[in-house]
Amino acid sequence: MIDLGCGPGNFTGLFGSAVGENGLAVGVDASHHMLRRATIDNAGPNVAYLRADAQKLPFADQSADAIACLMALYLIEQPFKALDEITRVLRPNGRVVILTSLAPGGTRGDVRSRVVEGVSGCRMFGRDEIVKALRLRGFGEVEQRTGGLSQLVTATRHLLGGGKDTMK
Ligand SMILES: C[S@@+](CC[C@H](N)C(=O)[O-])C[C@H]1O[C@@H](n2cnc3c(N)ncnc32)[C@H](O)[C@@H]1O
C-alpha cells in the first residue's frame, strides 16, 4: 500500500505493522526533510520511503492494493492530477482513503473559504468535489464523512465505475 504525502511517516509506520509479513507500506513525499524524519522515527521491516511528486508517481499501473492520502491533498498544487495518479496506480478493487479539507459551509470559493485558504495556505475542497472526482474516475462505493473543516472519503476502484455510493 502507498501512503501519499506521508510527511514524517506516522501513518506509514502503522500501515507497515498492518500489511502482514509479505506486505509493504511505501511512504511517498516530496520533501527531503519529512522523509529524513520518517526514516528515523517510523522505519520498520515492512516500510519503505520514496521521494516523489504525488502528481507523477513512479509506480506501475495497477500496482497498489490500497492508497491513503491523509492531510496532504490540500497542499498538492494540482490535486486532481494526484487523483488521476491514484486511479492509475490502484489495482481494480483497490481501496483509497482521503482525509482532506472541507470548505466552510461546504462551498468552495465563497468569501469564508477564500479567507481560510488565505490564512492556512490550504486548498479548501467543496463538499462534493472529491466525491464527484472519484466517481468520474470510475470509483464506486464512495463514502464521505464530514466534520468541521474536514472530510474523510473512502472508495473502491472499479474498472467501469458505478457502485453503491453514500454521502453523509
Ligand atoms: C500535513 S503533511 C501530512 C503528513 C502525513 N500524511 C500525516 O498525516 O501525518 C502533508 C505532506 O504532503 C507533502 N506534499 C505536499 N505536496 C506534495 C506533492 N506534490 N507530492 C508529494 N508530497 C507532497 C508535504 O511535503 C507534507 O509532508
Short mmCIF file of C-alpha atoms and ligand atoms in Angstrom, two decimals:
data_model
loop_
_atom_site.label_atom_id
_atom_site.label_comp_id
_atom_site.label_asym_id
_atom_site.label_seq_id
_atom_site.Cartn_x
_atom_site.Cartn_y
_atom_site.Cartn_z
CA MET A 1 0.00 0.00 0.00
CA ILE A 2 1.04 3.60 -0.57
CA ASP A 3 0.86 6.46 1.93
CA LEU A 4 0.81 9.54 -0.31
CA GLY A 5 2.14 12.74 1.24
CA CYS A 6 3.39 10.65 4.17
CA GLY A 7 5.20 13.51 5.93
CA PRO A 8 7.12 12.12 8.93
CA GLY A 9 5.64 8.67 8.38
CA ASN A 10 3.41 8.44 11.44
CA PHE A 11 0.73 6.60 9.49
CA THR A 12 3.17 4.76 7.19
CA GLY A 13 4.71 3.10 10.23
CA LEU A 14 1.27 1.97 11.40
CA PHE A 15 0.38 0.71 7.93
CA GLY A 16 3.67 -1.22 7.88
CA SER A 17 2.56 -3.04 11.03
CA ALA A 18 -0.76 -3.93 9.41
CA VAL A 19 0.26 -5.15 5.93
CA GLY A 20 1.50 -8.55 7.07
CA GLU A 21 4.95 -10.06 6.70
CA ASN A 22 4.79 -10.15 2.88
CA GLY A 23 3.24 -6.70 2.52
CA LEU A 24 4.89 -3.33 2.08
CA ALA A 25 3.81 0.16 3.08
CA VAL A 26 5.52 2.81 0.94
CA GLY A 27 5.51 6.36 2.23
CA VAL A 28 5.79 8.90 -0.58
CA ASP A 29 6.58 12.55 -0.03
CA ALA A 30 8.08 15.44 -1.97
CA SER A 31 10.08 16.73 1.00
CA HIS A 32 13.60 15.50 1.85
CA HIS A 33 13.21 16.87 5.34
CA MET A 34 9.99 14.94 6.02
CA LEU A 35 11.44 11.73 4.62
CA ARG A 36 14.56 12.06 6.76
CA ARG A 37 12.33 12.28 9.84
CA ALA A 38 10.24 9.35 8.60
CA THR A 39 13.25 7.07 8.18
CA ILE A 40 14.41 7.92 11.72
CA ASP A 41 11.07 7.81 13.54
CA ASN A 42 8.92 5.39 11.59
CA ALA A 43 11.09 2.74 9.97
CA GLY A 44 10.18 -0.95 10.03
CA PRO A 45 10.69 -4.26 8.24
CA ASN A 46 7.65 -3.71 6.01
CA VAL A 47 8.10 0.02 5.46
CA ALA A 48 9.88 1.92 2.69
CA TYR A 49 10.09 5.61 1.81
CA LEU A 50 10.37 7.26 -1.56
CA ARG A 51 10.78 10.86 -2.62
CA ALA A 52 8.33 11.60 -5.41
CA ASP A 53 5.67 14.01 -6.58
CA ALA A 54 2.11 12.83 -5.99
CA GLN A 55 1.22 14.31 -9.37
CA LYS A 56 3.64 11.97 -11.17
CA LEU A 57 4.05 8.73 -9.27
CA PRO A 58 6.90 6.38 -10.14
CA PHE A 59 4.75 3.26 -9.84
CA ALA A 60 3.42 0.89 -12.49
CA ASP A 61 -0.25 0.92 -13.45
CA GLN A 62 -2.48 -1.11 -11.10
CA SER A 63 0.40 -1.96 -8.77
CA ALA A 64 -1.00 -0.94 -5.36
CA ASP A 65 -3.64 -2.66 -3.22
CA ALA A 66 -4.54 0.50 -1.34
CA ILE A 67 -3.61 4.18 -1.21
CA ALA A 68 -4.01 6.58 1.69
CA CYS A 69 -3.68 10.34 1.24
CA LEU A 70 -4.07 11.85 4.67
CA MET A 71 -3.92 15.59 5.26
CA ALA A 72 -1.89 16.12 2.10
CA LEU A 73 -4.23 16.58 -0.89
CA TYR A 74 -4.99 20.18 0.10
CA LEU A 75 -1.27 21.04 -0.19
CA ILE A 76 -0.75 19.49 -3.62
CA GLU A 77 -0.66 22.08 -6.37
CA GLN A 78 -2.80 20.08 -8.79
CA PRO A 79 -4.81 17.75 -6.53
CA PHE A 80 -6.88 16.32 -9.37
CA LYS A 81 -3.71 15.24 -11.13
CA ALA A 82 -2.84 13.37 -7.94
CA LEU A 83 -6.28 11.73 -8.08
CA ASP A 84 -5.52 10.69 -11.68
CA GLU A 85 -2.32 9.08 -10.46
CA ILE A 86 -4.09 7.36 -7.56
CA THR A 87 -6.55 5.94 -10.09
CA ARG A 88 -3.81 4.77 -12.43
CA VAL A 89 -1.73 3.09 -9.73
CA LEU A 90 -4.52 1.35 -7.79
CA ARG A 91 -5.40 -2.17 -8.87
CA PRO A 92 -9.06 -2.96 -9.63
CA ASN A 93 -10.94 -3.33 -6.33
CA GLY A 94 -8.14 -1.44 -4.61
CA ARG A 95 -9.22 1.00 -1.92
CA VAL A 96 -8.43 4.66 -1.41
CA VAL A 97 -8.84 6.74 1.71
CA ILE A 98 -8.52 10.52 1.59
CA LEU A 99 -8.57 12.79 4.61
CA THR A 100 -8.66 16.39 3.49
CA SER A 101 -10.17 19.82 3.97
CA LEU A 102 -13.80 20.89 3.68
CA ALA A 103 -14.69 24.47 2.81
CA PRO A 104 -16.75 26.33 5.44
CA GLY A 105 -20.39 25.65 4.64
CA GLY A 106 -19.23 23.05 2.10
CA THR A 107 -18.89 25.63 -0.67
CA ARG A 108 -15.55 26.22 -2.32
CA GLY A 109 -14.75 29.74 -3.47
CA ASP A 110 -17.10 31.76 -1.25
CA VAL A 111 -15.71 34.51 0.98
CA ARG A 112 -15.27 32.32 4.06
CA SER A 113 -13.46 29.62 2.14
CA ARG A 114 -11.16 32.17 0.48
CA VAL A 115 -10.30 33.65 3.89
CA VAL A 116 -9.44 30.21 5.30
CA GLU A 117 -7.36 29.41 2.20
CA GLY A 118 -5.52 32.72 2.57
CA VAL A 119 -4.75 32.16 6.25
CA SER A 120 -3.93 28.45 6.08
CA GLY A 121 -2.36 28.10 2.63
CA CYS A 122 -4.51 25.01 2.17
CA ARG A 123 -7.00 24.46 -0.63
CA MET A 124 -10.49 24.11 0.82
CA PHE A 125 -12.47 21.50 -1.11
CA GLY A 126 -16.20 21.77 -1.66
CA ARG A 127 -18.44 19.11 -0.14
CA ASP A 128 -18.96 17.30 -3.46
CA GLU A 129 -15.62 17.93 -5.19
CA ILE A 130 -13.69 14.84 -4.10
CA VAL A 131 -16.70 12.52 -4.22
CA LYS A 132 -17.55 13.64 -7.77
CA ALA A 133 -13.93 13.47 -8.90
CA LEU A 134 -13.64 9.88 -7.67
CA ARG A 135 -16.90 8.82 -9.30
CA LEU A 136 -15.77 10.43 -12.57
CA ARG A 137 -12.61 8.34 -12.37
CA GLY A 138 -14.61 5.13 -12.07
CA PHE A 139 -14.61 4.66 -8.30
CA GLY A 140 -17.56 3.05 -6.60
CA GLU A 141 -18.74 2.52 -3.01
CA VAL A 142 -17.79 6.13 -2.39
CA GLU A 143 -18.43 7.09 1.23
CA GLN A 144 -17.92 10.52 2.73
CA ARG A 145 -17.90 11.64 6.34
CA THR A 146 -17.63 15.29 7.17
CA GLY A 147 -16.90 17.16 10.38
CA GLY A 148 -15.91 20.79 10.87
CA LEU A 149 -13.44 21.73 8.16
CA SER A 150 -12.51 18.18 7.24
CA GLN A 151 -13.81 15.31 5.17
CA LEU A 152 -12.90 11.63 5.04
CA VAL A 153 -13.64 9.89 1.76
CA THR A 154 -13.20 6.19 1.03
CA ALA A 155 -13.82 4.45 -2.28
CA THR A 156 -13.10 1.35 -4.34
CA ARG A 157 -11.52 1.50 -7.76
CA HIS A 158 -13.80 -0.13 -10.28
CA LEU A 159 -12.85 -0.58 -13.89
CA LEU A 160 -16.18 0.66 -15.21
CA GLY A 161 -17.43 2.91 -12.41
CA GLY A 162 -20.84 2.59 -10.82
CA GLY A 163 -21.34 1.02 -7.41
CA LYS A 164 -23.28 1.91 -4.33
CA ASP A 165 -22.46 5.36 -3.03
CA THR A 166 -23.36 7.01 0.23
CA MET A 167 -22.84 10.56 1.44
CA LYS A 168 -23.23 11.91 4.94
C1 LIG B 1 0.46 17.93 6.58
S1 LIG B 1 1.64 16.77 5.93
C2 LIG B 1 0.75 15.28 6.26
C3 LIG B 1 1.67 14.14 6.60
C4 LIG B 1 1.02 12.81 6.92
N1 LIG B 1 0.14 12.31 5.87
C5 LIG B 1 0.27 12.85 8.23
O1 LIG B 1 -0.97 12.81 8.19
O2 LIG B 1 0.93 12.92 9.27
C6 LIG B 1 1.46 16.95 4.17
C7 LIG B 1 2.64 16.37 3.38
O3 LIG B 1 2.32 16.42 1.98
C8 LIG B 1 3.54 16.59 1.30
N2 LIG B 1 3.30 17.05 -0.07
C9 LIG B 1 2.82 18.25 -0.48
N3 LIG B 1 2.76 18.31 -1.81
C10 LIG B 1 3.20 17.10 -2.28
C11 LIG B 1 3.38 16.54 -3.58
N4 LIG B 1 3.07 17.22 -4.68
N5 LIG B 1 3.85 15.28 -3.67
C12 LIG B 1 4.17 14.58 -2.56
N6 LIG B 1 4.03 15.05 -1.30
C13 LIG B 1 3.55 16.30 -1.16
C14 LIG B 1 4.31 17.59 2.16
O4 LIG B 1 5.69 17.53 1.92
C15 LIG B 1 3.93 17.13 3.57
O5 LIG B 1 4.89 16.27 4.12
#
